[in-house]
Coordinates of C-alpha atoms in Angstrom, one line a residue:
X209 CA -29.5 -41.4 33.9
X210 CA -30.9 -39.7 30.8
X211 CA -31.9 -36.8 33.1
X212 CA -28.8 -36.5 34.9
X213 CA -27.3 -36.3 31.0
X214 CA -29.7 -34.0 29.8
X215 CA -29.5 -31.8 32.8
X216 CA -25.1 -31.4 33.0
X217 CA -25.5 -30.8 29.2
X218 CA -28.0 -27.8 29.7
X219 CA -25.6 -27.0 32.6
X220 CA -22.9 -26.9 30.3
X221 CA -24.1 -24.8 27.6
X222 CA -25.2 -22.2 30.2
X223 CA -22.0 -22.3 31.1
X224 CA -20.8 -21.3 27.6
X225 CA -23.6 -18.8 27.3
X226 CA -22.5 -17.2 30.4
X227 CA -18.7 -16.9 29.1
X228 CA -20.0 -15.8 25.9
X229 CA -21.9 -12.5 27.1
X230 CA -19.2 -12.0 29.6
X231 CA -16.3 -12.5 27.0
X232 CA -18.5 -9.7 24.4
X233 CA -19.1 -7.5 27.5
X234 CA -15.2 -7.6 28.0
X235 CA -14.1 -7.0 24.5
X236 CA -17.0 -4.5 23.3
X237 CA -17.2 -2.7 26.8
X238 CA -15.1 -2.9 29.5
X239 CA -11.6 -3.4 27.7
X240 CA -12.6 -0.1 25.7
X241 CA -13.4 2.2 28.6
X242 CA -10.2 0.9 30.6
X243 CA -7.7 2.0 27.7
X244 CA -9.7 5.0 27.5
X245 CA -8.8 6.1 31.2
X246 CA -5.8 5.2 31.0
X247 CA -5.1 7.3 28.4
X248 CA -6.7 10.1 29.2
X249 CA -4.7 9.9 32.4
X250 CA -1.9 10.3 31.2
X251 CA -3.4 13.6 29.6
X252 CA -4.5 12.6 25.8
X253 CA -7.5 13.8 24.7
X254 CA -9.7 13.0 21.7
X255 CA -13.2 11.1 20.9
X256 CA -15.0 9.1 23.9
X257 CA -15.4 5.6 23.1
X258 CA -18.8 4.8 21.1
X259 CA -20.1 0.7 21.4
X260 CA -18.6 -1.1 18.5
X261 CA -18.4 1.4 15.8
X262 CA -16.2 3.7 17.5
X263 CA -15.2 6.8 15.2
X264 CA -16.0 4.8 11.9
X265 CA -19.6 6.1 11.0
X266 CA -18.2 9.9 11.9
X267 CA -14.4 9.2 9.5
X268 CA -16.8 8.0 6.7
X269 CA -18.9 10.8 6.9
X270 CA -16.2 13.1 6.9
X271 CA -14.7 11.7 4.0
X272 CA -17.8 11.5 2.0
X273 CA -18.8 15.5 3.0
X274 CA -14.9 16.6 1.8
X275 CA -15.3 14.5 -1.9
X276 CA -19.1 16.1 -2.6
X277 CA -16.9 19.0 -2.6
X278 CA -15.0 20.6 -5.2
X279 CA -10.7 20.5 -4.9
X280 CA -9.7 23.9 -3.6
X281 CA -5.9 24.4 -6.1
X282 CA -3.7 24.9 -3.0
X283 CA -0.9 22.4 -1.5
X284 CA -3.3 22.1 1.8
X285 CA -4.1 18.5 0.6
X286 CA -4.4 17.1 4.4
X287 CA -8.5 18.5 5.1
X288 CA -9.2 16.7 1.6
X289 CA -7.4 13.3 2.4
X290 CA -7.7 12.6 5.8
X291 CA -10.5 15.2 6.8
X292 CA -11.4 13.3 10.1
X293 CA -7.4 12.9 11.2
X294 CA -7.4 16.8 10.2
X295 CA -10.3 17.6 12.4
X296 CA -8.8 15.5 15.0
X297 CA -5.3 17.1 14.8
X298 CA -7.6 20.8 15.2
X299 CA -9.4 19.8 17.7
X300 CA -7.3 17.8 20.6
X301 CA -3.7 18.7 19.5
X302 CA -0.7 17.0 17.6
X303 CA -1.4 13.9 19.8
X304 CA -4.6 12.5 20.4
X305 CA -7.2 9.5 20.5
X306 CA -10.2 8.5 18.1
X307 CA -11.6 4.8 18.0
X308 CA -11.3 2.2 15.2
X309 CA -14.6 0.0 16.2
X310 CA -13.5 -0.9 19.7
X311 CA -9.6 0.1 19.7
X312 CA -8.3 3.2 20.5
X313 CA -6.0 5.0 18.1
X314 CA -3.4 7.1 19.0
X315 CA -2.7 9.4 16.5
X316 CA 0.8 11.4 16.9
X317 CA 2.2 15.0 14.5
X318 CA 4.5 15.8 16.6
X319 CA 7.8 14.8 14.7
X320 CA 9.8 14.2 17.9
X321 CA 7.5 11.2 18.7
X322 CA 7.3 9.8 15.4
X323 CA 11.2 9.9 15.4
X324 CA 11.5 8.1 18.5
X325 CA 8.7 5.5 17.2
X326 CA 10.7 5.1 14.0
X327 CA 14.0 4.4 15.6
X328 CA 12.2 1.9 18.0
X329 CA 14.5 -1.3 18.6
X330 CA 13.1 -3.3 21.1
X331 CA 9.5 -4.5 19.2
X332 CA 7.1 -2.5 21.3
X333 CA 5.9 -0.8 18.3
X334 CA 4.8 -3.3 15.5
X335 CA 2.6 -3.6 12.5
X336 CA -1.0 -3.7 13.8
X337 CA -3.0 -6.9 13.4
X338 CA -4.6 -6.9 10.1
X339 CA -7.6 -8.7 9.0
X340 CA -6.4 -12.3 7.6
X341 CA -8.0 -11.7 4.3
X342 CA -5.4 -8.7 3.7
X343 CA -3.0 -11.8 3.4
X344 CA -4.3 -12.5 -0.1
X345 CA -3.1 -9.3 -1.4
X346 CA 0.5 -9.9 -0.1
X347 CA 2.4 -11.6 2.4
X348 CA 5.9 -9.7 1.2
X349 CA 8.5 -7.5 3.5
X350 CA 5.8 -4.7 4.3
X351 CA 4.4 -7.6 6.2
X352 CA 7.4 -8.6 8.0
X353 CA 8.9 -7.6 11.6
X354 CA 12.1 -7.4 13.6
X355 CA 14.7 -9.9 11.9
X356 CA 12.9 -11.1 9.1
X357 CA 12.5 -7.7 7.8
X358 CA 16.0 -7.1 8.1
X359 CA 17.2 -10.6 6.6
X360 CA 14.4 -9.9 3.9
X361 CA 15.3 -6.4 3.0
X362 CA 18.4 -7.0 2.9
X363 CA 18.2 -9.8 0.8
X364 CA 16.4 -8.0 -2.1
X365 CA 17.8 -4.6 -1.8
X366 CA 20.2 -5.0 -4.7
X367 CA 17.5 -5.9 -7.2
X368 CA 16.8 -2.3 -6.5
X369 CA 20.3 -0.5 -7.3
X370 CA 20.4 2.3 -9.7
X371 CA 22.4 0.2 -12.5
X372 CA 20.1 -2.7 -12.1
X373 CA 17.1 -0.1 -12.7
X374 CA 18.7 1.5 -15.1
X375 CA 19.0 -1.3 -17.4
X376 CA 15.0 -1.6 -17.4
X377 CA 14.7 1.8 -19.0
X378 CA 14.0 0.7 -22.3
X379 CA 10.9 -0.9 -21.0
X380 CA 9.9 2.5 -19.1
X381 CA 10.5 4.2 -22.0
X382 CA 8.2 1.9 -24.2
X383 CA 5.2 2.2 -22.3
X384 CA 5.5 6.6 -21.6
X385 CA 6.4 6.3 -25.8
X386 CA 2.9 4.6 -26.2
X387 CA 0.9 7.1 -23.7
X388 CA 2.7 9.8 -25.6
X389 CA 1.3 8.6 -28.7
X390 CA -2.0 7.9 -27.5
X391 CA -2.4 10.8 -26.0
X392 CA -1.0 12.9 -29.9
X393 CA -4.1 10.7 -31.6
X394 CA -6.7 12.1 -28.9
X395 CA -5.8 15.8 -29.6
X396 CA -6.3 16.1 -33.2
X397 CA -6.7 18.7 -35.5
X398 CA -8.8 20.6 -33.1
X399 CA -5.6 20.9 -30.8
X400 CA -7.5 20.4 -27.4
X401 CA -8.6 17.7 -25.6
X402 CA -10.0 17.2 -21.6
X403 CA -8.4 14.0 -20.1
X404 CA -8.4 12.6 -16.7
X405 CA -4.6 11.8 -16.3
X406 CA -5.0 9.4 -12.9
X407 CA -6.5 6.4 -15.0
X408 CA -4.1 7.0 -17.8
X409 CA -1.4 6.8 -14.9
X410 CA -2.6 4.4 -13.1
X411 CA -2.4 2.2 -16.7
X412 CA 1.4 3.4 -17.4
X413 CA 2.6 2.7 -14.5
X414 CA 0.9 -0.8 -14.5
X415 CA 2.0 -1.2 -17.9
X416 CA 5.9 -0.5 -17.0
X417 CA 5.7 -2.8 -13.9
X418 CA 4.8 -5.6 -16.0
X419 CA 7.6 -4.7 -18.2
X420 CA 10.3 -4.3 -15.3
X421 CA 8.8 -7.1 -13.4
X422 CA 8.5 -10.1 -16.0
X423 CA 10.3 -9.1 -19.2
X424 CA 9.2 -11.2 -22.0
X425 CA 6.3 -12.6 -19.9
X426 CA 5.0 -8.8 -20.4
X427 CA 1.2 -10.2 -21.6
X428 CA 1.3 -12.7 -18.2
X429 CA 2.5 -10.1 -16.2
X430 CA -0.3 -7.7 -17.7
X431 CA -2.9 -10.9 -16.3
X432 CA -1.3 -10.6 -13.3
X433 CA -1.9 -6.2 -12.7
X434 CA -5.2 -6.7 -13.6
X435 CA -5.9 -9.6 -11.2
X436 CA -3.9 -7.8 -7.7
X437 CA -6.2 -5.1 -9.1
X438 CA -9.4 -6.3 -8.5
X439 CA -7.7 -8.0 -5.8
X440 CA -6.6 -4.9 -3.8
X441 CA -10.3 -3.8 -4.5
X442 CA -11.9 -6.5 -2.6
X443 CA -9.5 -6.7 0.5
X444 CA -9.6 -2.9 1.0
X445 CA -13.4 -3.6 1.3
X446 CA -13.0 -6.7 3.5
X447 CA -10.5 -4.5 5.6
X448 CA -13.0 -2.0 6.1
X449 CA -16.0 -4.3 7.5
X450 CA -16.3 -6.2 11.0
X451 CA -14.1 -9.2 10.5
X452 CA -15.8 -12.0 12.4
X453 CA -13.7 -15.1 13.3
X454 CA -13.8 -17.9 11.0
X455 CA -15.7 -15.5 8.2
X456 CA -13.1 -15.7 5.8
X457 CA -13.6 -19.9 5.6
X458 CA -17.8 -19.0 4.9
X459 CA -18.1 -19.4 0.9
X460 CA -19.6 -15.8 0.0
X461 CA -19.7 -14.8 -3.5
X462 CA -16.6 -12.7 -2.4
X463 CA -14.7 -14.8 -0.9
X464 CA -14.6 -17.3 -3.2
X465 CA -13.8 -14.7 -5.6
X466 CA -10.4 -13.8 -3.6
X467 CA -9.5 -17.1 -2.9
X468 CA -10.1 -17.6 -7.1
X469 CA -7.6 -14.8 -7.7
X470 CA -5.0 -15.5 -5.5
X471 CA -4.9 -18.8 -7.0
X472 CA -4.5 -17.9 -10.1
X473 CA -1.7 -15.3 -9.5
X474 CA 0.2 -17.5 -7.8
X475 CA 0.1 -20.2 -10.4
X476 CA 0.6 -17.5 -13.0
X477 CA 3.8 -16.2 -10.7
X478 CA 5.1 -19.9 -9.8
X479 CA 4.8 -21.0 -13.8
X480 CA 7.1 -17.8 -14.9
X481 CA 9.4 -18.4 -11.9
X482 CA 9.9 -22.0 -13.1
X483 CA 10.5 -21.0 -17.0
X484 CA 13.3 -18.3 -15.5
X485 CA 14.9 -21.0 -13.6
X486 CA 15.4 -23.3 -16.7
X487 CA 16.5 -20.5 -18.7
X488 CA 19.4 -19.8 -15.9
X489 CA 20.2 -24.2 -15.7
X490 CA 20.4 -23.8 -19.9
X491 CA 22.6 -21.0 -19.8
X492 CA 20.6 -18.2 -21.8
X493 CA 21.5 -14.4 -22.0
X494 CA 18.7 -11.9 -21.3
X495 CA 17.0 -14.0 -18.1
X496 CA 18.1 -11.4 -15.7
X497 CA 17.6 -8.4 -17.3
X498 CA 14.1 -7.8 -15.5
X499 CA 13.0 -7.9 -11.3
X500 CA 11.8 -11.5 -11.4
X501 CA 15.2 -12.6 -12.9
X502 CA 17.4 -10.3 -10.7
X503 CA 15.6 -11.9 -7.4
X504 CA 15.7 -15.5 -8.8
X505 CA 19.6 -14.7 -9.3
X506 CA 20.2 -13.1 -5.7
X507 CA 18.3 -16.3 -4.6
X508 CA 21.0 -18.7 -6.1
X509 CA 24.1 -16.6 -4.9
X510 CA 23.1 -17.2 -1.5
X511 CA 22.2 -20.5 -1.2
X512 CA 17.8 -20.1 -1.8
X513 CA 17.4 -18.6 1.3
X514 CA 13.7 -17.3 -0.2
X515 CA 11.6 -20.0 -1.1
X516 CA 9.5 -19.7 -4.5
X517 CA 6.4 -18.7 -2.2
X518 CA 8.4 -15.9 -1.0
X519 CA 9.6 -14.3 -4.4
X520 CA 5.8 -14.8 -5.7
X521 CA 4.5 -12.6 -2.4
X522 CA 7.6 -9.8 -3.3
X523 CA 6.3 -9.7 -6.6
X524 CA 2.3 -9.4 -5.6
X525 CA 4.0 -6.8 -3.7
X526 CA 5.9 -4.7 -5.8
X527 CA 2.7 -4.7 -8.3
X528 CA 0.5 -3.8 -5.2
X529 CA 3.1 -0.7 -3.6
X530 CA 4.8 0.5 -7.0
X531 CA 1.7 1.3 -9.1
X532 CA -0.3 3.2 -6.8
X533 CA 2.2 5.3 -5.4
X534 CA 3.9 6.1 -8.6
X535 CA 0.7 7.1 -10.1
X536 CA 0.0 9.2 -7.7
X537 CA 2.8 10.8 -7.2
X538 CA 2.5 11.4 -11.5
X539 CA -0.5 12.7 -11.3
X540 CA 0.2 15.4 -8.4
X541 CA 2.8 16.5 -10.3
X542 CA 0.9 17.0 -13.0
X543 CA -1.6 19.3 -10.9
X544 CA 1.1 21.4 -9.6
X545 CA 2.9 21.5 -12.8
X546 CA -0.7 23.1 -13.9
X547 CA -1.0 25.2 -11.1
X548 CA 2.6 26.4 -12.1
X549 CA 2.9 27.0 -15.8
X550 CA 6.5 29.0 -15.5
X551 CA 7.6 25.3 -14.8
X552 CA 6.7 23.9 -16.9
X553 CA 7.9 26.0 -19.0
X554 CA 11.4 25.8 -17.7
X555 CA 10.9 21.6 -17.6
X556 CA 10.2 21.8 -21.7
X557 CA 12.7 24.0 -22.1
X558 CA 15.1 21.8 -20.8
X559 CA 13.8 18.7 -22.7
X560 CA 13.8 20.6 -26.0
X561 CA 17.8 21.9 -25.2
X562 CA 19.2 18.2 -23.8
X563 CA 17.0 15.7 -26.1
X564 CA 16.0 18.2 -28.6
X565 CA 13.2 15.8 -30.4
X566 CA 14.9 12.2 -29.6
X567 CA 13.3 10.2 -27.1
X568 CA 15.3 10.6 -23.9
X569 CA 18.1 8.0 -22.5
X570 CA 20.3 7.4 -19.8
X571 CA 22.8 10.2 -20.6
X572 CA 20.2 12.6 -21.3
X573 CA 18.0 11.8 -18.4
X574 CA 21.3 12.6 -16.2
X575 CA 21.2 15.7 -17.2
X576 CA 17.6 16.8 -16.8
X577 CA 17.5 19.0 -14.0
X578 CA 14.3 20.8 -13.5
X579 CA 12.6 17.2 -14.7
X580 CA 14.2 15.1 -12.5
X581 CA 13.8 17.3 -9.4
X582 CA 10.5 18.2 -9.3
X583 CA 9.0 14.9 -8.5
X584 CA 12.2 14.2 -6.0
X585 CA 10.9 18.0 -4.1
X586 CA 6.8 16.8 -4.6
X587 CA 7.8 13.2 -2.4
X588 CA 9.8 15.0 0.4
X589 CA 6.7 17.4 0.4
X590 CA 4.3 15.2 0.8
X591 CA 6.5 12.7 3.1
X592 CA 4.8 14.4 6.0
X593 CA 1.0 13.6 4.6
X594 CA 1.8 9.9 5.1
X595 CA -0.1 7.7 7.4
X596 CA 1.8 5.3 9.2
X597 CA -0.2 2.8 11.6
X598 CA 1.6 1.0 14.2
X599 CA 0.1 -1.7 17.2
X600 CA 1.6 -0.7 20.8
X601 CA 1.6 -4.1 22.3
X602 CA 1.1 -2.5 26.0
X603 CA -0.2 1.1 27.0
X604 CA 3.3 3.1 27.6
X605 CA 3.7 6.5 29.5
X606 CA 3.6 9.5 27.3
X607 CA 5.8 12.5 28.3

């Protein structure tokens, strides 16, 4: 009897041995190459599938070669962002494949396709599966699909109106006031001084978010920055590896670290929510003059259709997507405005007539010009540079 045990259980993990090696064979090998044909019959060329890595050793290699190098000052920033994507686009035309480990990607500059992509309604083009450990970062509407999006976007689009953002400008203009001055003190009596703007940037805008986002729980909402900061550093990293099923449960020194963070911001996050909420029941002036208030309010009018989880994974969100772009958007213009010194030129000059030496408001800001053009012309510029990845959820016929 013990044989006949011993001998179905040995059976039995052979079987699972078996399925293993033919389930890696599948996913590593065979899976690969038949995408790759049948892309390539339908006539789109690029990179030949590699086993497991794919294209990744040859995009970080690219990436690290372009940084050794100094910035050529030209607005031909593609070969020194995405130097593999611009090889790629060189080499095999505006539509063509590379590999991401063992998936192929599809990369498309030819702005007929990306319209049609963009205006897809049916779901066959969706956010591509992420690594679960991005979920700590945020879970917010750049997450969401299909209905949801919708129902969620339009659900917090009118914290976002122009009056409603206008009313945070005394917060914006406290924390540009305080980099002004900062940056007077570091000049001195010498009347020169080297800084690297993209930090400094990186802190304002930081620094204003907190202020728009949270109001008087400015010092909380500074906690906050600084923890979806190290945050996004360690996901990024995550996002970049392997991800092995099950890894994010192992207790590495990491791990535990992200799991630490996010619980933190979320009790930070549910603790303000809850303090906003008793100032609305009591009635006192001033609890919606910032974004946490504004959605809390929105929330209310239509019967809490966003649970507190959800208006803690918008604001992770809006820290995570409004610092980094605006700060680099800031500090391109800055580079152009040095590459261009006639404009800026013509931008002081129109400070120094509208504002003359007060600190600028709404009125005056309405009539800035040059200012408030150039950074509207640098976005549509670099609109085209964007990335956007999206997960076809079965091979369709190109052309």
């Amino acid at each position: 009897m013990e044989g006949l045990t011993s001998k179905t259980m040995a059976f039995s993990f052979a079987i699972l041995v078996v399925y293993g090696l033919l389930r890696a064979v599948y996913t590593i090998w065979w899976r690969p190459k038949s995408l790759e044909k049948q892309l390539r019959q339908q006539g789109i060329r690029g990179t030949h599938c590699k086993l497991m890595y794919g294209d990744m050793k040859a995009l970080k290699l690219s990436f690290k070669e372009t940084q050794s190098k100094p910035m050529t000052l030209n607005h031909s920033i593609v070969p020194r962002v995405i130097p593999f994507f611009h090889q790629m686009f060189q080499n095999y035309g505006k539509i063509s494949m590379s590999w991401i480990f063992t998936g192929p990607r599809v990369m498309i500059v030819d702005p007929e396709l990306i319209r049609m992509i963009l205006a897809d309604k049916n779901g066959q083009f969706q956010k591509p599966p992420l690594n679960p450990l991005v979920d700590l970062l945020t879970l917010g509407l750049s997450t969401l699909e299909g209905e949801q999006w919708a129902k969620r976007r339009k659900l917090i689009t009118p914290a976002f109106h122009f009056e409603k953002l206008m009313g945070m400008l005394p917060a914006f203009s406290m924390s540009c006031c305080n980099l002004i001055e900062r940056w007077k003190n570091w000049v001195g009596p010498q009347g020169t001084y080297e800084l690297d703007v993209m930090p400094e940037f990186q802190n304002v805008t930081g620094d204003v978010i907190s202020r728009a986002a949270f109001g008087s729980s400015y010092e909380e909402g500074k906690k906050v920055f600084e923890l979806q900061k190290e945050q996004a550093v360690l996901v990024i990293e995550a996002s970049r590896a392997i991800y092995l099923p099950g890894f994010r449960f192992v207790p590495t020194v990491k791990n535990r670290r992200r799991y630490h963070i996010d619980n933190e911001i979320k009790a930070m996050l549910r603790s303000m929510i809850h303090r906003k909420k008793q100032a609305m029941k009591n009635g006192d002036s001033g609890y919606n003059d910032d974004l946490l208030g504004l959605l809390l309010q929105l929330t209310e009018e239509i019967d809490n259709e966003m649970r507190i989880e959800d208006l803690i994974e918008e604001c992770k969100l809006f820290y995570f997507a409004g610092q980094e772009t605006t700060a680099n958007l800031l500090t391109w213009t800055m580079i152009l405005l040095s590459m261009n010194p006639k404009w800026q030129d013509k931008a002081r000059e129109e400070v120094l007539q509208i504002c003359g030496k007060k600190i600028p408001d709404l009125e005056a800001i309405n009539h800035l010009k040059i200012v408030s053009t150039s950074p509207h012309d640098l976005a549509q510029s670099l609109f085209s540079k964007i990335v956007l990845y999206f997960s076809e959820q079965k091979i369709g016929k190109h052309g």
